[in-house]
CSV table of C-alpha atoms in Angstrom, one decimal:
chain,number,residue,atom,x,y,z
Y,1,MET,CA,140.3,81.4,124.8
Y,2,VAL,CA,142.2,78.0,126.0
Y,3,LEU,CA,145.4,78.5,127.6
Y,4,LYS,CA,148.4,77.9,124.7
Y,5,LEU,CA,151.3,75.8,126.1
Y,6,ASN,CA,154.2,76.9,123.8
Y,7,THR,CA,156.7,74.7,123.6
Y,8,ALA,CA,158.2,70.7,122.5
Y,9,ALA,CA,156.1,68.0,123.7
Y,10,MET,CA,159.5,66.2,125.2
Y,11,SER,CA,160.9,69.1,127.0
Y,12,THR,CA,161.5,68.7,130.3
Y,13,CYS,CA,160.6,73.0,131.8
Y,14,GLY,CA,157.4,72.0,129.2
Y,15,ARG,CA,156.5,68.6,131.1
Y,16,ARG,CA,157.0,70.3,133.8
Y,17,VAL,CA,154.3,72.9,133.4
Y,18,ALA,CA,152.0,70.2,131.3
Y,19,VAL,CA,151.8,68.1,134.4
Y,20,VAL,CA,150.9,70.8,136.6
Y,21,LEU,CA,147.9,71.9,133.9
Y,22,HIS,CA,146.6,68.0,134.3
Y,23,GLU,CA,146.5,67.8,138.0
Y,24,LYS,CA,144.7,71.0,138.0
Y,25,LYS,CA,143.0,69.6,134.4
Y,26,VAL,CA,143.3,73.0,133.0
Y,27,PRO,CA,142.7,72.6,129.6
Y,28,TYR,CA,145.4,73.7,127.3
Y,29,GLU,CA,146.3,73.6,123.8
Y,30,LEU,CA,149.9,72.6,123.1
Y,31,ILE,CA,151.8,74.7,120.1
Y,32,GLU,CA,155.1,72.9,119.2
Y,33,PRO,CA,158.4,75.0,117.5
Y,34,ASN,CA,159.9,73.9,114.6
Y,35,TRP,CA,162.8,72.1,115.6
Y,36,ALA,CA,163.9,72.0,112.4
Y,37,THR,CA,163.9,75.8,111.7
Y,38,MET,CA,164.8,76.0,115.4
Y,39,GLU,CA,161.7,78.1,115.6
Y,40,HIS,CA,162.3,79.2,119.4
Y,41,LYS,CA,165.8,80.9,118.8
Y,42,SER,CA,163.9,83.5,115.8
Y,43,GLU,CA,162.9,86.7,116.4
Y,44,ASN,CA,159.6,85.7,116.5
Y,45,TRP,CA,159.9,83.7,119.8
Y,46,LEU,CA,162.2,85.9,121.1
Y,47,LYS,CA,159.5,88.5,121.2
Y,48,ASN,CA,157.7,86.3,123.6
Y,49,GLN,CA,160.7,84.6,125.3
Y,50,PRO,CA,163.3,86.8,125.5
Y,51,PHE,CA,166.1,83.8,125.9
Y,52,GLY,CA,165.0,81.7,123.6
Y,53,GLN,CA,164.0,78.7,126.4
Y,54,MET,CA,160.5,76.9,126.6
Y,55,PRO,CA,158.1,76.4,127.0
Y,56,TYR,CA,156.2,79.9,127.2
Y,57,ILE,CA,152.0,80.4,127.8
Y,58,ASP,CA,149.6,82.8,126.4
Y,59,ASP,CA,146.8,82.9,128.8
Y,60,ASP,CA,144.3,85.0,126.6
Y,61,GLY,CA,146.7,87.5,125.7
Y,62,PHE,CA,148.9,87.1,129.1
Y,63,ILE,CA,152.5,86.1,128.0
Y,64,LEU,CA,154.5,84.5,130.5
Y,65,PHE,CA,157.5,82.5,130.6
Y,66,GLU,CA,159.5,80.3,133.3
Y,67,SER,CA,158.3,76.6,133.5
Y,68,ARG,CA,158.5,77.4,137.6
Y,69,ALA,CA,156.7,80.6,137.2
Y,70,ILE,CA,153.8,79.0,134.9
Y,71,ILE,CA,153.4,76.0,137.9
Y,72,ARG,CA,152.4,79.0,140.4
Y,73,TYR,CA,150.6,81.1,138.4
Y,74,ILE,CA,148.8,78.3,137.3
Y,75,ALA,CA,148.4,76.8,141.0
Y,76,THR,CA,147.6,80.1,142.0
Y,77,LYS,CA,144.5,80.7,138.8
Y,78,TYR,CA,143.4,77.5,139.5
Y,79,ALA,CA,143.0,77.4,142.9
Y,80,SER,CA,140.0,75.6,143.0
Y,81,SER,CA,139.8,73.0,139.7
Y,82,GLY,CA,141.6,69.9,140.5
Y,83,THR,CA,144.2,69.1,143.3
Y,84,PRO,CA,144.8,71.2,145.7
Y,85,LEU,CA,148.5,73.0,144.9
Y,86,LEU,CA,148.8,75.2,147.4
Y,87,PRO,CA,149.5,76.1,151.6
Y,88,SER,CA,146.0,75.2,153.0
Y,89,ASP,CA,145.9,79.6,154.2
Y,90,THR,CA,147.7,81.6,151.3
Y,91,SER,CA,148.0,84.8,153.7
Y,92,ASP,CA,149.5,83.7,156.5
Y,93,LEU,CA,153.2,85.1,155.8
Y,94,LYS,CA,155.4,81.8,157.7
Y,95,ALA,CA,153.1,79.3,155.5
Y,96,MET,CA,154.5,80.8,152.5
Y,97,ALA,CA,158.2,81.5,153.1
Y,98,ILE,CA,158.4,78.1,153.8
Y,99,LEU,CA,156.9,77.6,150.3
Y,100,ASP,CA,159.4,80.2,149.2
Y,101,GLN,CA,162.3,78.5,150.9
Y,102,ALA,CA,161.2,75.4,149.3
Y,103,ILE,CA,160.9,76.6,145.7
Y,104,SER,CA,165.0,77.5,146.3
Y,105,ILE,CA,165.6,74.5,147.6
Y,106,GLU,CA,164.5,72.8,144.4
Y,107,THR,CA,166.5,75.4,142.4
Y,108,SER,CA,169.2,75.7,144.4
Y,109,ASN,CA,170.4,72.2,145.7
Y,110,PHE,CA,168.3,69.6,143.0
Y,111,ASP,CA,168.3,71.2,139.5
Y,112,PRO,CA,171.9,72.3,138.9
Y,113,ASN,CA,173.2,68.8,140.0
Y,114,ALA,CA,170.3,66.6,138.3
Y,115,GLY,CA,170.1,69.0,135.4
Y,116,GLY,CA,173.3,68.9,134.8
Y,117,LEU,CA,173.7,65.2,134.7
Y,118,MET,CA,170.8,65.0,131.9
Y,119,LYS,CA,172.4,67.7,130.6
Y,120,GLU,CA,176.0,65.8,130.1
Y,121,LYS,CA,174.3,63.2,129.2
Y,122,VAL,CA,171.6,62.5,127.9
Y,123,PHE,CA,171.1,66.5,125.7
Y,124,LYS,CA,174.6,66.3,124.4
Y,125,LYS,CA,173.5,62.7,123.2
Y,126,MET,CA,171.2,63.9,121.2
Y,127,GLY,CA,172.8,66.4,119.6
Y,128,GLY,CA,175.7,64.0,118.6
Y,129,GLN,CA,177.9,64.8,121.6
Y,130,GLU,CA,179.8,63.2,124.0
Y,131,ALA,CA,179.5,63.3,128.0
Y,132,ASP,CA,182.6,65.1,129.8
Y,133,PRO,CA,183.2,63.1,132.7
Y,134,ALA,CA,184.5,66.5,134.8
Y,135,PHE,CA,181.2,67.8,134.8
Y,136,VAL,CA,179.3,63.6,135.2
Y,137,ALA,CA,181.6,63.6,138.2
Y,138,LYS,CA,180.8,67.5,139.9
Y,139,TYR,CA,177.4,67.1,138.9
Y,140,GLU,CA,176.9,63.4,140.6
Y,141,GLU,CA,179.2,64.6,143.4
Y,142,GLY,CA,176.9,67.6,144.3
Y,143,MET,CA,173.9,65.0,143.3
Y,144,VAL,CA,175.3,63.0,146.5
Y,145,GLY,CA,176.4,65.9,148.7
Y,146,LYS,CA,172.5,67.1,148.9
Y,147,LEU,CA,170.5,63.7,150.1
Y,148,ASP,CA,171.0,64.0,153.7
Y,149,GLY,CA,169.7,67.1,153.4
Y,150,PHE,CA,166.7,66.2,151.3
Y,151,GLU,CA,166.7,63.2,154.0
Y,152,LYS,CA,167.1,65.6,156.8
Y,153,LEU,CA,163.7,67.6,155.6
Y,154,LEU,CA,161.5,64.4,154.5
Y,155,SER,CA,161.7,63.2,158.0
Y,156,LYS,CA,160.3,65.9,159.3
Y,157,GLN,CA,157.6,66.9,156.7
Y,158,LYS,CA,155.6,64.3,154.1
Y,159,TYR,CA,156.4,67.0,151.2
Y,160,MET,CA,159.4,69.3,150.2
Y,161,ALA,CA,157.2,72.5,151.9
Y,162,GLY,CA,155.5,71.2,154.6
Y,163,ASP,CA,152.6,68.4,155.4
Y,164,SER,CA,151.2,68.9,152.4
Y,165,LEU,CA,150.9,68.5,148.4
Y,166,THR,CA,152.2,71.9,147.4
Y,167,PHE,CA,153.3,72.8,143.3
Y,168,VAL,CA,156.8,72.7,144.4
Y,169,ASP,CA,156.9,68.9,144.8
Y,170,PHE,CA,156.2,68.7,141.1
Y,171,TYR,CA,159.3,71.0,140.1
Y,172,TYR,CA,161.2,67.9,140.4
Y,173,LEU,CA,159.6,65.1,138.4
Y,174,PRO,CA,161.5,65.8,134.8
Y,175,TYR,CA,164.7,65.7,136.4
Y,176,GLY,CA,163.6,63.6,139.1
Y,177,ALA,CA,162.9,60.8,135.8
Y,178,GLY,CA,166.3,61.7,133.9
Y,179,LEU,CA,168.2,60.6,137.5
Y,180,GLU,CA,166.3,57.3,137.4
Y,181,GLN,CA,166.2,56.7,133.0
Y,182,MET,CA,170.3,57.5,133.7
Y,183,GLY,CA,170.2,54.5,136.3
Y,184,TYR,CA,171.3,56.9,138.9
Y,185,ASP,CA,169.2,55.3,142.3
Y,186,TYR,CA,169.6,58.9,144.2
Y,187,LEU,CA,165.9,59.2,145.0
Y,188,THR,CA,164.7,55.5,144.9
Y,189,ASN,CA,167.7,54.0,147.5
Y,190,GLY,CA,165.1,53.7,150.0
Y,191,SER,CA,167.8,52.2,152.2
Y,192,LYS,CA,169.8,54.8,152.5
Y,193,HIS,CA,167.3,57.6,152.4
Y,194,PRO,CA,164.2,56.0,153.2
Y,195,ASN,CA,162.0,59.2,153.1
Y,196,VAL,CA,163.6,60.6,149.7
Y,197,ALA,CA,162.4,57.5,148.6
Y,198,ARG,CA,158.6,57.7,150.0
Y,199,TRP,CA,158.3,61.1,148.9
Y,200,TRP,CA,159.5,60.2,145.0
Y,201,LYS,CA,157.7,57.0,144.4
Y,202,GLU,CA,154.7,59.1,145.2
Y,203,ILE,CA,154.9,62.2,143.7
Y,204,SER,CA,156.5,60.0,140.3
Y,205,SER,CA,153.2,57.5,140.3
Y,206,ARG,CA,150.0,60.6,140.2
Y,207,ASP,CA,148.3,60.3,137.2
Y,208,ALA,CA,149.4,63.7,136.0
Y,209,TRP,CA,153.1,62.7,135.2
Y,210,ASN,CA,151.7,60.1,133.5
Y,211,ALA,CA,149.9,61.2,131.3
Y,212,VAL,CA,152.9,63.8,130.3
Y,213,LYS,CA,156.2,62.0,130.8
Y,214,ASN,CA,156.7,60.8,127.5
Y,215,GLY,CA,155.5,63.6,125.5
Y,216,ILE,CA,152.8,66.4,126.8
Y,217,PRO,CA,149.4,65.0,124.7
Y,218,ALA,CA,148.0,68.0,122.2
Y,219,SER,CA,145.3,68.7,124.7
Y,220,LEU,CA,143.8,68.3,128.3
Z,1,MET,CA,163.5,90.4,169.8
Z,2,VAL,CA,165.7,91.2,167.1
Z,3,LEU,CA,166.1,89.1,163.5
Z,4,LYS,CA,168.9,87.2,164.1
Z,5,LEU,CA,171.0,86.3,160.8
Z,6,ASN,CA,173.4,83.9,161.0
Z,7,THR,CA,175.7,84.0,158.1
Z,8,ALA,CA,179.3,84.6,157.2
Z,9,ALA,CA,179.8,88.0,156.9
Z,10,MET,CA,181.5,88.1,154.0
Z,11,SER,CA,178.6,85.4,152.8
Z,12,THR,CA,177.9,86.0,149.2
Z,13,CYS,CA,174.2,84.4,149.9
Z,14,GLY,CA,174.4,86.4,153.6
Z,15,ARG,CA,174.8,90.0,152.1
Z,16,ARG,CA,172.4,89.1,149.2
Z,17,VAL,CA,170.1,89.3,152.5
Z,18,ALA,CA,171.3,92.2,154.6
Z,19,VAL,CA,171.2,94.6,151.4
Z,20,VAL,CA,167.9,93.9,151.9
Z,21,LEU,CA,167.3,94.6,155.5
Z,22,HIS,CA,169.5,97.9,155.1
Z,23,GLU,CA,167.6,98.7,152.7
Z,24,LYS,CA,164.1,98.3,154.7
Z,25,LYS,CA,165.8,99.7,157.7
Z,26,VAL,CA,165.4,96.1,159.4
Z,27,PRO,CA,167.3,96.4,162.3
Z,28,TYR,CA,168.9,92.5,162.7
Z,29,GLU,CA,171.8,90.7,165.1
Z,30,LEU,CA,174.2,89.4,162.8
Z,31,ILE,CA,175.9,85.7,164.7
Z,32,GLU,CA,178.9,84.4,162.4
Z,33,PRO,CA,179.6,81.1,163.3
Z,34,ASN,CA,182.7,79.5,163.7
Z,35,TRP,CA,185.1,79.1,160.3
Z,36,ALA,CA,187.4,77.4,162.3
Z,37,THR,CA,185.1,74.5,163.4
Z,38,MET,CA,183.1,74.3,160.6
Z,39,GLU,CA,180.0,75.2,162.7
Z,40,HIS,CA,177.5,75.4,160.2
Z,41,LYS,CA,178.7,72.0,159.5
Z,42,SER,CA,177.8,70.8,162.6
Z,43,GLU,CA,174.4,69.0,163.7
Z,44,ASN,CA,173.4,72.0,165.7
Z,45,TRP,CA,173.5,73.9,162.4
Z,46,LEU,CA,172.1,71.1,160.5
Z,47,LYS,CA,168.8,71.6,163.1
Z,48,ASN,CA,168.0,74.8,161.4
Z,49,GLN,CA,169.5,74.4,158.1
Z,50,PRO,CA,169.4,70.8,156.8
Z,51,PHE,CA,172.0,71.1,153.5
Z,52,GLY,CA,175.2,72.7,156.2
Z,53,GLN,CA,174.4,76.2,154.2
Z,54,MET,CA,174.1,79.9,154.9
Z,55,PRO,CA,172.6,82.1,156.0
Z,56,TYR,CA,169.4,81.5,158.3
Z,57,ILE,CA,167.2,83.8,160.3
Z,58,ASP,CA,165.9,83.0,163.1
Z,59,ASP,CA,162.9,85.5,163.9
Z,60,ASP,CA,161.8,85.8,167.0
Z,61,GLY,CA,161.6,81.6,166.9
Z,62,PHE,CA,160.8,81.3,163.4
Z,63,ILE,CA,163.4,79.9,161.5
Z,64,LEU,CA,164.2,80.4,157.8
Z,65,PHE,CA,167.1,79.6,155.0
Z,66,GLU,CA,167.2,80.0,151.2
Z,67,SER,CA,168.8,84.2,151.2
Z,68,ARG,CA,165.5,84.4,148.2
Z,69,ALA,CA,162.9,83.1,150.2
Z,70,ILE,CA,163.9,85.3,153.4
Z,71,ILE,CA,164.2,88.5,151.2
Z,72,ARG,CA,160.9,87.5,149.8
Z,73,TYR,CA,159.6,87.1,153.3
Z,74,ILE,CA,161.3,90.1,154.5
Z,75,ALA,CA,160.2,92.4,151.5
Z,76,THR,CA,157.0,91.2,152.1
Z,77,LYS,CA,156.6,91.4,156.2
Z,78,TYR,CA,157.9,94.5,156.6
Z,79,ALA,CA,156.1,96.1,152.7
Z,80,SER,CA,155.5,99.7,154.3
Z,81,SER,CA,159.2,100.5,155.9
Z,82,GLY,CA,162.1,101.5,154.2
Z,83,THR,CA,162.4,101.4,150.1
Z,84,PRO,CA,159.0,100.0,148.5
Z,85,LEU,CA,160.4,96.6,147.0
Z,86,LEU,CA,156.9,94.4,145.7
Z,87,PRO,CA,154.5,94.8,143.4
Z,88,SER,CA,152.2,98.3,143.9
Z,89,ASP,CA,149.3,95.4,144.2
Z,90,THR,CA,150.1,91.7,145.5
Z,91,SER,CA,146.6,90.9,145.3
Z,92,ASP,CA,147.4,91.5,141.2
Z,93,LEU,CA,148.1,88.1,139.7
Z,94,LYS,CA,149.7,88.9,136.7
Z,95,ALA,CA,151.9,90.9,138.7
Z,96,MET,CA,153.2,88.0,140.9
Z,97,ALA,CA,153.6,85.8,137.8
Z,98,ILE,CA,155.9,88.3,136.0
Z,99,LEU,CA,157.5,88.5,139.5
Z,100,ASP,CA,157.7,84.6,139.7
Z,101,GLN,CA,159.6,85.0,136.0
Z,102,ALA,CA,161.7,87.6,137.4
Z,103,ILE,CA,163.0,84.9,139.9
Z,104,SER,CA,163.2,82.3,138.4
Z,105,ILE,CA,165.2,84.3,135.6
Z,106,GLU,CA,167.7,84.9,138.0
Z,107,THR,CA,168.3,81.3,139.7
Z,108,SER,CA,167.9,79.7,136.1
Z,109,ASN,CA,170.2,82.3,134.1
Z,110,PHE,CA,172.5,84.6,136.0
Z,111,ASP,CA,173.1,82.4,139.0
Z,112,PRO,CA,174.2,79.6,137.9
Z,113,ASN,CA,177.2,80.9,135.6
Z,114,ALA,CA,177.9,84.3,137.5
Z,115,GLY,CA,178.1,81.5,140.8
Z,116,GLY,CA,180.0,78.9,138.6
Z,117,LEU,CA,182.3,81.7,138.0
Z,118,MET,CA,182.8,82.7,141.7
Z,119,LYS,CA,183.2,79.3,143.0
Z,120,GLU,CA,186.1,78.3,140.2
Z,121,LYS,CA,188.1,81.7,140.3
Z,122,VAL,CA,187.1,83.2,143.8
Z,123,PHE,CA,185.9,80.8,146.4
Z,124,LYS,CA,188.5,77.7,144.9
Z,125,LYS,CA,191.8,79.7,145.7
Z,126,MET,CA,190.5,80.9,149.0
Z,127,GLY,CA,190.8,77.0,149.2
Z,128,GLY,CA,194.2,76.9,147.9
Z,129,GLN,CA,192.7,75.4,144.8
Z,130,GLU,CA,193.2,76.0,141.2
Z,131,ALA,CA,190.2,77.4,139.3
Z,132,ASP,CA,189.4,74.2,136.4
Z,133,PRO,CA,189.5,76.1,132.3
Z,134,ALA,CA,187.0,73.9,131.4
Z,135,PHE,CA,184.5,74.9,134.0
Z,136,VAL,CA,184.9,78.4,133.4
Z,137,ALA,CA,185.1,78.5,129.9
Z,138,LYS,CA,182.0,76.8,130.4
Z,139,TYR,CA,180.9,79.5,133.0
Z,140,GLU,CA,181.7,82.2,130.3
Z,141,GLU,CA,180.2,81.1,127.6
Z,142,GLY,CA,177.1,80.5,129.1
Z,143,MET,CA,177.0,84.2,131.3
Z,144,VAL,CA,177.8,85.8,127.4
Z,145,GLY,CA,174.8,83.7,125.9
Z,146,LYS,CA,172.2,85.2,128.2
Z,147,LEU,CA,173.1,89.1,127.8
Z,148,ASP,CA,171.4,89.3,124.9
Z,149,GLY,CA,168.5,88.5,127.2
Z,150,PHE,CA,169.1,90.6,129.8
Z,151,GLU,CA,169.2,93.5,127.4
Z,152,LYS,CA,166.2,92.6,125.6
Z,153,LEU,CA,164.0,92.4,128.6
Z,154,LEU,CA,165.6,95.7,130.4
Z,155,SER,CA,165.3,97.4,127.3
Z,156,LYS,CA,161.6,97.1,127.1
Z,157,GLN,CA,161.1,97.9,131.6
Z,158,LYS,CA,163.1,99.4,134.0
Z,159,TYR,CA,163.8,96.6,136.3
Z,160,MET,CA,163.5,93.2,136.4
Z,161,ALA,CA,160.1,92.6,137.6
Z,162,GLY,CA,158.7,95.8,135.5
Z,163,ASP,CA,158.9,98.9,135.7
Z,164,SER,CA,159.4,99.4,139.9
Z,165,LEU,CA,162.4,98.1,141.3
Z,166,THR,CA,161.7,95.3,143.5
Z,167,PHE,CA,163.7,92.4,146.1
Z,168,VAL,CA,164.7,90.5,143.0
Z,169,ASP,CA,166.7,93.3,141.8
Z,170,PHE,CA,168.6,92.8,144.7
Z,171,TYR,CA,169.8,89.4,144.1
Z,172,TYR,CA,172.0,89.4,141.4
Z,173,LEU,CA,174.1,92.0,144.2
Z,174,PRO,CA,176.6,89.6,145.3
Z,175,TYR,CA,177.5,88.1,141.9
Z,176,GLY,CA,177.2,90.7,139.7
Z,177,ALA,CA,179.6,92.6,141.8
Z,178,GLY,CA,182.0,89.6,141.8
Z,179,LEU,CA,181.5,89.6,138.0
Z,180,GLU,CA,183.3,93.0,138.5
Z,181,GLN,CA,185.8,92.0,140.5
Z,182,MET,CA,187.0,89.4,138.6
Z,183,GLY,CA,187.1,91.8,135.5
Z,184,TYR,CA,184.1,91.0,133.4
Z,185,ASP,CA,182.3,93.3,131.9
Z,186,TYR,CA,179.3,92.0,131.2
Z,187,LEU,CA,176.8,94.2,133.9
Z,188,THR,CA,179.0,96.8,132.6
Z,189,ASN,CA,179.5,97.6,129.5
Z,190,GLY,CA,177.1,100.6,128.4
Z,191,SER,CA,178.5,100.3,124.1
Z,192,LYS,CA,177.4,96.3,124.2
Z,193,HIS,CA,174.6,96.4,126.0
Z,194,PRO,CA,173.7,99.8,127.5
Z,195,ASN,CA,170.0,99.0,129.4
Z,196,VAL,CA,172.2,95.7,131.3
Z,197,ALA,CA,174.9,98.8,132.2
Z,198,ARG,CA,172.0,101.1,133.3
Z,199,TRP,CA,170.7,98.8,135.1
Z,200,TRP,CA,173.3,97.6,136.9
Z,201,LYS,CA,174.7,101.2,138.0
Z,202,GLU,CA,171.9,102.0,139.7
Z,203,ILE,CA,171.5,98.8,141.5
Z,204,SER,CA,175.0,98.8,142.8
Z,205,SER,CA,175.5,102.1,144.1
Z,206,ARG,CA,173.2,102.0,146.5
Z,207,ASP,CA,173.9,102.7,150.0
Z,208,ALA,CA,172.4,99.6,151.3
Z,209,TRP,CA,174.8,98.0,148.6
Z,210,ASN,CA,177.3,99.9,149.6
Z,211,ALA,CA,176.7,99.2,153.4
Z,212,VAL,CA,176.8,95.6,153.3
Z,213,LYS,CA,179.3,94.1,150.0
Z,214,ASN,CA,182.6,94.6,151.7
Z,215,GLY,CA,181.2,92.8,154.9
Z,216,ILE,CA,177.8,92.6,156.6
Z,217,PRO,CA,178.4,94.9,159.6
Z,218,ALA,CA,177.3,93.6,163.2
Z,219,SER,CA,173.5,95.4,163.3
Z,220,LEU,CA,171.7,98.1,161.2
């Protein structure tokens, strides 16, 4: 049975999963919850995703949520399909530790700030609310404060987990694109952070991202 | 050479690593940076931890940062020492995906809120600043909003990644204990969230946590 991706087509975390499905050429069926009835807060949805979030997948009866975990599962299960997105030797304890380090860097140093800005300046507006300037300032400061660290990291290696592309690089796409759309040049200012800009340009110009960035297609 | 744990003894993320070193009975040497000179922001520190954070480990020349990644590395490298903290079959793709799901739940649904409250109400105070009521309210609301999800999850399984204790349960300790110290009953109110309270009581009463919670000892 084809993998079922349960998410709104525009969901940031849904698009995070979808770009990897496209990159790995894994067929899927998009199943969108009903926004009007807030289906993702219904008891039926909560059976599969107890926090009322999206996306979750149903892979022939195996239910999994959290976009980053889904991506690692897909990259591992379909290791030989599409673009390789794992360290070349997955039995190498140190290589896998560096991968886990990269996973944590994204969730600790990037997501809270970039995601926070999206929530204030994009999601709130969609709900008819105004951005709170105190929160915006905090997340802007947080984002600026991390860029030197990212530059240092990417001056020593090509990608987030070393010199090979891995699934972790794809974690950055939805909120990274959001930063650009909001007019921030954190990831694009090559004179301030040349290696960040070099990395971001490569990641964000991939065909798989172009295929899903404006909304997940119904299937591959 | 004994594993070197570079962190302040009271660091929340440092104690997160230390409790697992104690649980796994892995010898270590604590190396504290100089707070007075802000050593963790020095060029020397940044060579090993480009974001100027703590902890990082030096395991016979292998440098690794991000507490959650360090913990997974220790749990894997020392799988047969001390308490088992991995799924019983680490080659089981689905079991490992559920573990990754648990890892993401902590960083997405718990850490931003519990950690946010700590930053406002504890760390700011240590720096002579006042908590910002708007931020406190946001994190309190965020924390409350997740508890039903955690209760639902823990009503179906004993621990965060299933019916066996794993290293992910330990991720919650420093900020979970912080919530209690700040007077929040989110994790202890058995009448509201009996399974959360049952789980938290077991995790937070472990000997390894008692050994490190008030400051990491110089060695095992």
